[in-house]
Short mmCIF file of C-alpha atoms in Angstrom, two decimals:
data_model
loop_
_atom_site.label_atom_id
_atom_site.label_comp_id
_atom_site.label_asym_id
_atom_site.label_seq_id
_atom_site.Cartn_x
_atom_site.Cartn_y
_atom_site.Cartn_z
CA MET T 1391 18.24 -5.44 -8.65
CA GLN T 1392 15.48 -3.36 -10.86
CA ARG T 1393 12.60 -4.62 -8.68
CA PHE T 1394 13.15 -1.72 -6.19
CA THR T 1395 12.30 1.70 -7.13
CA ASN T 1396 10.97 3.55 -3.97
CA ILE T 1397 13.49 2.54 -1.36
CA LEU T 1398 13.23 3.32 2.46
CA VAL T 1399 16.41 3.35 4.45
CA VAL T 1400 16.20 3.67 8.05
CA HIS T 1401 18.83 6.12 9.78
CA ASP T 1402 21.21 4.65 12.15
CA GLU T 1403 24.40 6.82 13.50
CA GLY T 1404 27.98 5.80 13.04
CA GLU T 1405 30.08 4.22 10.28
CA ALA T 1406 27.59 1.36 10.04
CA GLY T 1407 24.72 3.61 9.45
CA ARG T 1408 26.44 5.73 6.77
CA ALA T 1409 27.73 2.02 4.86
CA THR T 1410 23.66 1.16 5.05
CA LEU T 1411 22.71 4.33 3.24
CA ALA T 1412 25.80 4.37 0.79
CA ARG T 1413 24.27 1.07 -0.27
CA ALA T 1414 21.00 2.23 -0.53
CA VAL T 1415 22.27 5.15 -2.75
CA ARG T 1416 23.96 2.69 -4.93
CA LEU T 1417 21.07 0.71 -5.16
CA ALA T 1418 18.44 3.90 -6.14
CA ASP T 1419 20.78 5.09 -8.61
CA GLN T 1420 21.32 1.49 -10.48
CA ASN T 1421 17.46 1.20 -10.45
CA ASN T 1422 16.90 4.87 -11.24
CA GLY T 1423 14.55 4.57 -8.68
CA SER T 1424 13.90 7.32 -5.25
CA LEU T 1425 15.30 7.08 -1.98
CA THR T 1426 13.71 7.98 1.52
CA LEU T 1427 15.94 8.26 4.59
CA VAL T 1428 13.83 7.70 7.80
CA GLN T 1429 14.48 8.97 11.28
CA VAL T 1430 12.06 7.79 14.21
CA ILE T 1431 12.57 9.34 17.46
CA ASP T 1432 10.78 8.98 20.86
CA ARG T 1433 7.85 11.00 21.71
CA ILE T 1434 8.66 13.48 24.72
CA PRO T 1435 7.65 11.59 28.16
CA GLU T 1436 4.50 12.70 29.49
CA GLU T 1437 6.38 12.96 32.80
CA TYR T 1438 8.62 15.59 30.85
CA ARG T 1439 6.32 17.70 29.17
CA MET T 1440 4.61 18.57 32.76
CA LEU T 1441 7.86 20.20 33.46
CA ILE T 1442 7.51 22.79 30.48
CA THR T 1443 5.19 25.37 30.80
CA SER T 1444 5.94 27.33 28.13
CA LEU T 1445 5.14 25.63 24.95
CA LEU T 1446 2.47 23.13 24.40
CA PRO T 1447 3.59 19.30 23.91
CA ASP T 1448 2.85 19.40 20.22
CA GLU T 1449 4.70 22.73 19.73
CA ILE T 1450 7.85 20.92 21.77
CA MET T 1451 7.45 18.04 19.27
CA GLU T 1452 7.01 20.36 15.90
CA ILE T 1453 10.59 22.08 17.08
CA VAL T 1454 12.47 19.09 17.90
CA LEU T 1455 11.23 17.36 14.75
CA LYS T 1456 12.32 20.42 12.48
CA GLU T 1457 15.78 20.27 13.97
CA HIS T 1458 16.53 16.46 13.55
CA THR T 1459 14.94 17.30 9.77
CA ARG T 1460 17.60 20.08 9.19
CA ARG T 1461 20.20 17.67 10.66
CA LEU T 1462 19.25 14.99 8.04
CA GLU T 1463 18.70 17.11 5.27
CA GLU T 1464 22.42 18.56 5.93
CA TYR T 1465 23.82 14.52 6.12
CA VAL T 1466 22.48 13.84 2.71
CA ALA T 1467 23.27 16.78 1.01
CA SER T 1468 26.44 15.40 -0.48
CA LEU T 1469 25.31 12.32 -1.44
CA ALA T 1470 25.17 11.44 -5.26
CA ILE T 1471 21.58 11.21 -5.63
CA PRO T 1472 18.34 13.16 -4.35
CA VAL T 1473 17.29 11.77 -0.99
CA GLU T 1474 14.10 13.02 0.33
CA VAL T 1475 14.22 12.91 4.65
CA ARG T 1476 11.40 12.16 6.97
CA VAL T 1477 11.71 12.44 11.03
CA LEU T 1478 8.81 10.87 12.39
CA ALA T 1479 8.07 10.38 16.37
CA GLY T 1480 6.75 7.18 17.92
CA ARG T 1481 7.72 3.24 18.12
CA GLU T 1482 10.17 3.01 15.46
CA PHE T 1483 8.84 -0.13 13.58
CA LEU T 1484 5.43 1.10 13.43
CA GLU T 1485 5.98 4.28 11.97
CA ILE T 1486 8.38 2.39 9.48
CA ILE T 1487 5.71 0.22 8.63
CA ARG T 1488 3.25 2.96 8.41
CA GLN T 1489 5.26 5.16 6.13
CA VAL T 1490 5.49 2.24 4.04
CA LEU T 1491 1.70 1.72 3.66
CA LYS T 1492 1.39 5.43 3.00
CA HIS T 1493 3.99 5.80 0.46
CA GLY T 1494 4.27 2.44 -1.44
CA HIS T 1495 7.90 1.97 -0.83
CA ASP T 1496 8.95 -1.39 -2.24
CA LEU T 1497 12.19 -1.96 0.15
CA VAL T 1498 13.08 -1.11 3.53
CA VAL T 1499 16.85 -0.92 4.03
CA LYS T 1500 18.43 -1.06 7.61
CA THR T 1501 21.24 -1.86 9.65
CA ALA T 1502 21.45 -4.71 12.06
CA ARG T 1503 21.87 -3.56 15.47
CA GLY T 1504 21.86 -7.14 17.41
CA MET T 1505 24.56 -8.52 19.06
CA GLY T 1506 25.51 -11.17 16.56
CA GLY T 1507 28.15 -14.00 16.97
CA VAL T 1508 27.58 -17.33 18.40
CA MET T 1509 25.97 -16.04 21.80
CA GLY T 1510 24.03 -13.06 20.60
CA MET T 1511 21.38 -12.47 17.73
CA LEU T 1512 22.33 -10.20 14.91
CA PHE T 1513 18.58 -8.75 14.71
CA GLY T 1514 17.33 -6.48 17.29
CA SER T 1515 13.81 -6.18 18.27
CA THR T 1516 12.71 -3.46 15.74
CA ALA T 1517 14.50 -5.58 12.99
CA MET T 1518 12.47 -8.77 13.89
CA HIS T 1519 9.35 -6.59 14.18
CA LEU T 1520 9.86 -5.59 10.43
CA LEU T 1521 10.43 -8.92 9.22
CA ARG T 1522 7.42 -10.24 10.71
CA LYS T 1523 5.18 -7.55 9.94
CA CYS T 1524 6.32 -5.19 7.15
CA PRO T 1525 4.67 -5.59 3.92
CA CYS T 1526 7.72 -5.19 1.32
CA PRO T 1527 10.88 -6.81 1.61
CA VAL T 1528 13.28 -5.94 4.41
CA TRP T 1529 17.03 -5.79 3.86
CA LEU T 1530 19.14 -5.86 6.90
CA LEU T 1531 23.03 -5.21 6.71
CA LYS T 1532 25.22 -6.62 8.88
CA PRO T 1533 27.80 -3.65 10.09
CA GLY T 1534 31.14 -4.60 8.62
CA GLY T 1535 29.84 -6.52 6.15
CA GLY T 1536 31.77 -4.62 3.18
CA ASP T 1537 30.79 -2.80 0.29
CA CYS T 1538 29.78 -5.83 -1.83
CA PHE T 1539 28.98 -9.48 -1.21
CA HIS T 1540 31.10 -12.39 -1.93
CA ARG T 1541 28.73 -15.58 -1.53
CA ILE T 1542 25.14 -14.99 -1.62
CA MET T 1543 22.55 -17.83 -0.42
CA ALA T 1544 18.79 -18.20 -1.71
CA ALA T 1545 17.06 -20.19 0.44
CA VAL T 1546 14.36 -22.02 -1.40
CA ASP T 1547 11.75 -24.22 -0.46
CA VAL T 1548 11.05 -26.14 -3.82
CA VAL T 1549 7.87 -28.03 -4.36
CA PRO T 1550 6.46 -30.40 -7.31
CA ALA T 1551 6.05 -28.30 -10.43
CA GLU T 1552 2.42 -29.41 -10.98
CA VAL T 1553 1.60 -28.06 -7.63
CA GLY T 1554 2.41 -24.52 -8.92
CA GLU T 1555 3.28 -22.95 -5.75
CA ASP T 1556 6.56 -21.13 -6.64
CA GLY T 1557 6.03 -17.61 -6.64
CA LEU T 1558 7.89 -16.84 -3.20
CA ASN T 1559 10.81 -18.88 -4.45
CA ARG T 1560 10.82 -17.26 -7.95
CA LYS T 1561 11.18 -13.75 -5.92
CA ILE T 1562 13.88 -15.26 -3.36
CA LEU T 1563 15.95 -16.51 -6.34
CA GLU T 1564 15.27 -13.36 -8.95
CA LEU T 1565 16.87 -10.96 -6.40
CA ALA T 1566 19.47 -13.21 -5.01
CA ALA T 1567 20.62 -13.74 -8.73
CA SER T 1568 20.60 -9.96 -9.94
CA LEU T 1569 22.62 -8.99 -6.50
CA ALA T 1570 25.16 -11.62 -7.60
CA ARG T 1571 25.54 -10.33 -11.07
CA GLN T 1572 25.74 -6.62 -9.55
CA ASP T 1573 28.52 -7.69 -7.03
CA ARG T 1574 30.07 -10.77 -9.00
CA SER T 1575 29.53 -13.15 -6.15
CA GLU T 1576 28.79 -16.56 -5.93
CA LEU T 1577 25.59 -17.81 -5.79
CA HIS T 1578 24.17 -20.68 -3.55
CA ILE T 1579 20.80 -22.00 -4.18
CA VAL T 1580 19.82 -24.32 -1.31
CA HIS T 1581 16.89 -26.34 -0.55
CA ALA T 1582 16.79 -28.13 2.79
CA TRP T 1583 14.15 -31.12 3.30
CA GLN T 1584 13.58 -33.41 6.26
CA GLN T 1585 11.08 -36.34 6.37
CA PRO T 1586 8.74 -36.20 9.22
CA GLU T 1587 10.20 -38.37 12.00
CA GLY T 1588 6.88 -40.40 12.56
CA ILE T 1589 6.59 -41.63 9.36
CA LEU T 1590 9.83 -44.06 9.91
CA ALA T 1591 9.32 -44.68 13.69
CA THR T 1592 9.18 -48.12 14.59
CA GLY T 1593 5.69 -49.57 14.41
CA ARG T 1594 4.54 -46.83 12.37
CA LEU T 1595 5.75 -48.53 8.94
CA ASP T 1596 6.86 -51.68 8.23
CA TYR T 1597 10.14 -51.98 6.17
CA PHE T 1598 12.97 -54.64 6.22
CA SER T 1599 16.37 -53.86 7.15
CA GLY T 1600 17.94 -51.08 4.84
CA ASP T 1601 14.75 -49.86 3.29
CA ALA T 1602 14.66 -46.77 5.52
CA GLU T 1603 17.82 -45.63 4.24
CA LYS T 1604 16.67 -46.55 0.88
CA LEU T 1605 13.56 -44.41 1.25
CA LEU T 1606 15.40 -41.43 2.50
CA ASN T 1607 17.56 -41.57 -0.46
CA GLU T 1608 14.71 -41.71 -2.60
CA SER T 1609 13.10 -38.93 -1.29
CA GLU T 1610 16.18 -36.89 -1.52
CA ASN T 1611 16.40 -37.72 -5.04
CA MET T 1612 12.98 -36.68 -5.39
CA HIS T 1613 13.91 -33.36 -3.87
CA VAL T 1614 16.90 -33.10 -6.33
CA ARG T 1615 14.33 -33.52 -9.36
CA TRP T 1616 12.09 -30.69 -7.96
CA LEU T 1617 15.14 -28.56 -7.30
CA ASP T 1618 16.34 -29.17 -11.01
CA ASP T 1619 12.73 -28.63 -12.75
CA PHE T 1620 12.73 -25.04 -10.78
CA LEU T 1621 16.17 -23.85 -11.95
CA ALA T 1622 14.88 -25.05 -15.10
CA GLY T 1623 13.22 -21.94 -15.43
CA PHE T 1624 16.22 -19.64 -14.85
CA ASP T 1625 18.91 -18.13 -17.00
CA LEU T 1626 22.22 -18.53 -14.52
CA ALA T 1627 24.73 -18.67 -17.10
CA ASP T 1628 26.08 -15.53 -16.12
CA VAL T 1629 26.06 -16.53 -12.63
CA ARG T 1630 29.08 -18.68 -10.75
CA HIS T 1631 26.51 -20.43 -8.88
CA HIS T 1632 26.04 -23.70 -6.96
CA ASP T 1633 22.76 -25.75 -5.86
CA GLN T 1634 22.32 -28.28 -3.28
CA VAL T 1635 19.84 -30.19 -1.64
CA ILE T 1636 20.57 -30.95 1.96
CA ARG T 1637 18.91 -33.23 4.22
CA GLY T 1638 17.84 -31.94 7.86
CA TRP T 1639 15.39 -29.25 9.24
CA ALA T 1640 15.52 -25.83 7.72
CA ASP T 1641 16.03 -24.01 10.66
CA GLU T 1642 19.28 -26.28 11.63
CA ALA T 1643 20.61 -27.09 7.68
CA ILE T 1644 20.47 -23.36 6.76
CA PRO T 1645 22.09 -21.76 9.56
CA ALA T 1646 25.00 -24.54 9.37
CA TYR T 1647 25.59 -24.16 5.53
CA VAL T 1648 25.70 -20.07 6.23
CA ARG T 1649 28.46 -20.82 8.83
CA GLU T 1650 30.06 -23.57 6.64
CA LYS T 1651 30.28 -21.66 3.46
CA GLU T 1652 31.01 -18.11 5.32
CA ILE T 1653 27.85 -16.80 3.40
CA ASP T 1654 27.62 -12.89 3.35
CA LEU T 1655 23.86 -12.67 2.57
CA LEU T 1656 20.76 -14.71 2.91
CA VAL T 1657 18.16 -14.35 0.97
CA MET T 1658 14.93 -16.13 2.15
CA GLY T 1659 11.03 -16.30 2.33
CA THR T 1660 9.44 -15.37 5.62
CA VAL T 1661 7.09 -18.33 5.39
CA CYS T 1662 8.72 -21.60 5.00
CA ARG T 1663 7.84 -25.11 4.37
CA THR T 1664 9.38 -28.32 4.89
CA GLY T 1665 9.16 -28.98 1.37
CA ILE T 1666 6.30 -31.93 1.88
CA PRO T 1667 3.24 -30.21 0.26
CA GLY T 1668 0.88 -29.17 2.96
CA PHE T 1669 3.04 -29.66 5.74
CA PHE T 1670 4.07 -26.16 7.25
CA ILE T 1671 6.37 -25.03 9.76
CA GLY T 1672 4.87 -21.77 10.86
CA ASN T 1673 7.77 -20.38 12.60
CA THR T 1674 10.79 -21.86 10.58
CA ALA T 1675 11.87 -18.58 9.14
CA GLU T 1676 12.03 -16.82 12.53
CA LYS T 1677 14.24 -19.73 14.04
CA ILE T 1678 16.74 -19.32 11.00
CA LEU T 1679 16.93 -15.61 11.69
CA HIS T 1680 17.78 -16.25 15.33
CA LYS T 1681 20.89 -18.56 14.36
CA VAL T 1682 22.52 -16.61 11.31
CA ASP T 1683 25.25 -14.19 11.73
CA CYS T 1684 24.95 -12.43 8.36
CA SER T 1685 22.86 -9.95 6.36
CA VAL T 1686 19.35 -10.86 5.41
CA LEU T 1687 17.16 -9.79 2.91
CA ALA T 1688 13.55 -11.18 3.96
CA VAL T 1689 10.92 -11.63 1.12
CA LYS T 1690 7.41 -11.52 1.79
CA PRO T 1691 4.79 -14.08 -0.12
CA ASP T 1692 2.41 -12.36 -2.61
CA GLY T 1693 -1.11 -11.38 -0.89
CA PHE T 1694 0.98 -10.84 2.60
CA GLN T 1695 -0.89 -8.41 4.80
CA SER T 1696 0.52 -6.61 7.27
CA PRO T 1697 -1.36 -6.21 10.68
CA VAL T 1698 -0.11 -2.64 11.13
CA LYS T 1699 -2.40 -0.31 9.75
CA LEU T 1700 -2.65 3.13 8.94
CA GLU T 1701 -4.37 5.57 11.54
CA GLY T 1702 -7.92 6.11 10.89
CA GLU T 1703 -8.41 2.40 9.26
#
């Protein structure tokens, strides 16, 4: 993925964290890019500061930060490429986003820490904050996901070519295809659509028996054409790929497809549409993230502005 050349990876203890760092190192090396490893630690609570009288609070934090920095420098010393380390104090997601804003990172890589599985979310609170507010793409790696992905899914939300709103879709597919080439993965390009239920409700539209299904089939064929038109602008001859239009609300259909096809990595945007121009679902992406149990690479649309600001702004 040549797009990313200034990568920020969030330090995590244990085997899962080492696997995440190894993946980030490989990506930075392939892109001839730079890599920074960041660790965010809690500030010393006020009640504990009061018990320490020989040092000022800022002096205590400086000692703690230096010790953590020393440990991280030892941790990365044997890696294949140089890795800069930064240790910050504060709330994790805020400090990560401020680091991105300050140093212009174009990708954040993080281990997913949530419970995962059918009964629990894979992504914890820090991950969800990053997905909502980080200005650059966020790559969340499922622990134990392996060194490569076998099946990658690009979730696109295509519209008619004349609308010209395919910038985010292009980012999604370019990144997914690049990763598929890198890992020699199978690529699934999926567009989910659903008609507004009210249009076909009895009394809202005059139709004869069977016309409703005919209308749905024609609508589906229209979405298939939109996807075909979108894919015509890409050369995927060297990628094993499948393209699929699936009927259903995206927050239900996409997680179901992920489970059915055993997708390892979902590449998606953080703003979704139903497929009908102007008909937005503001929280579709978040609903999808609550229901999937695979690694996710989430991409922001052009012009996205993070609500997090640097101190002093």
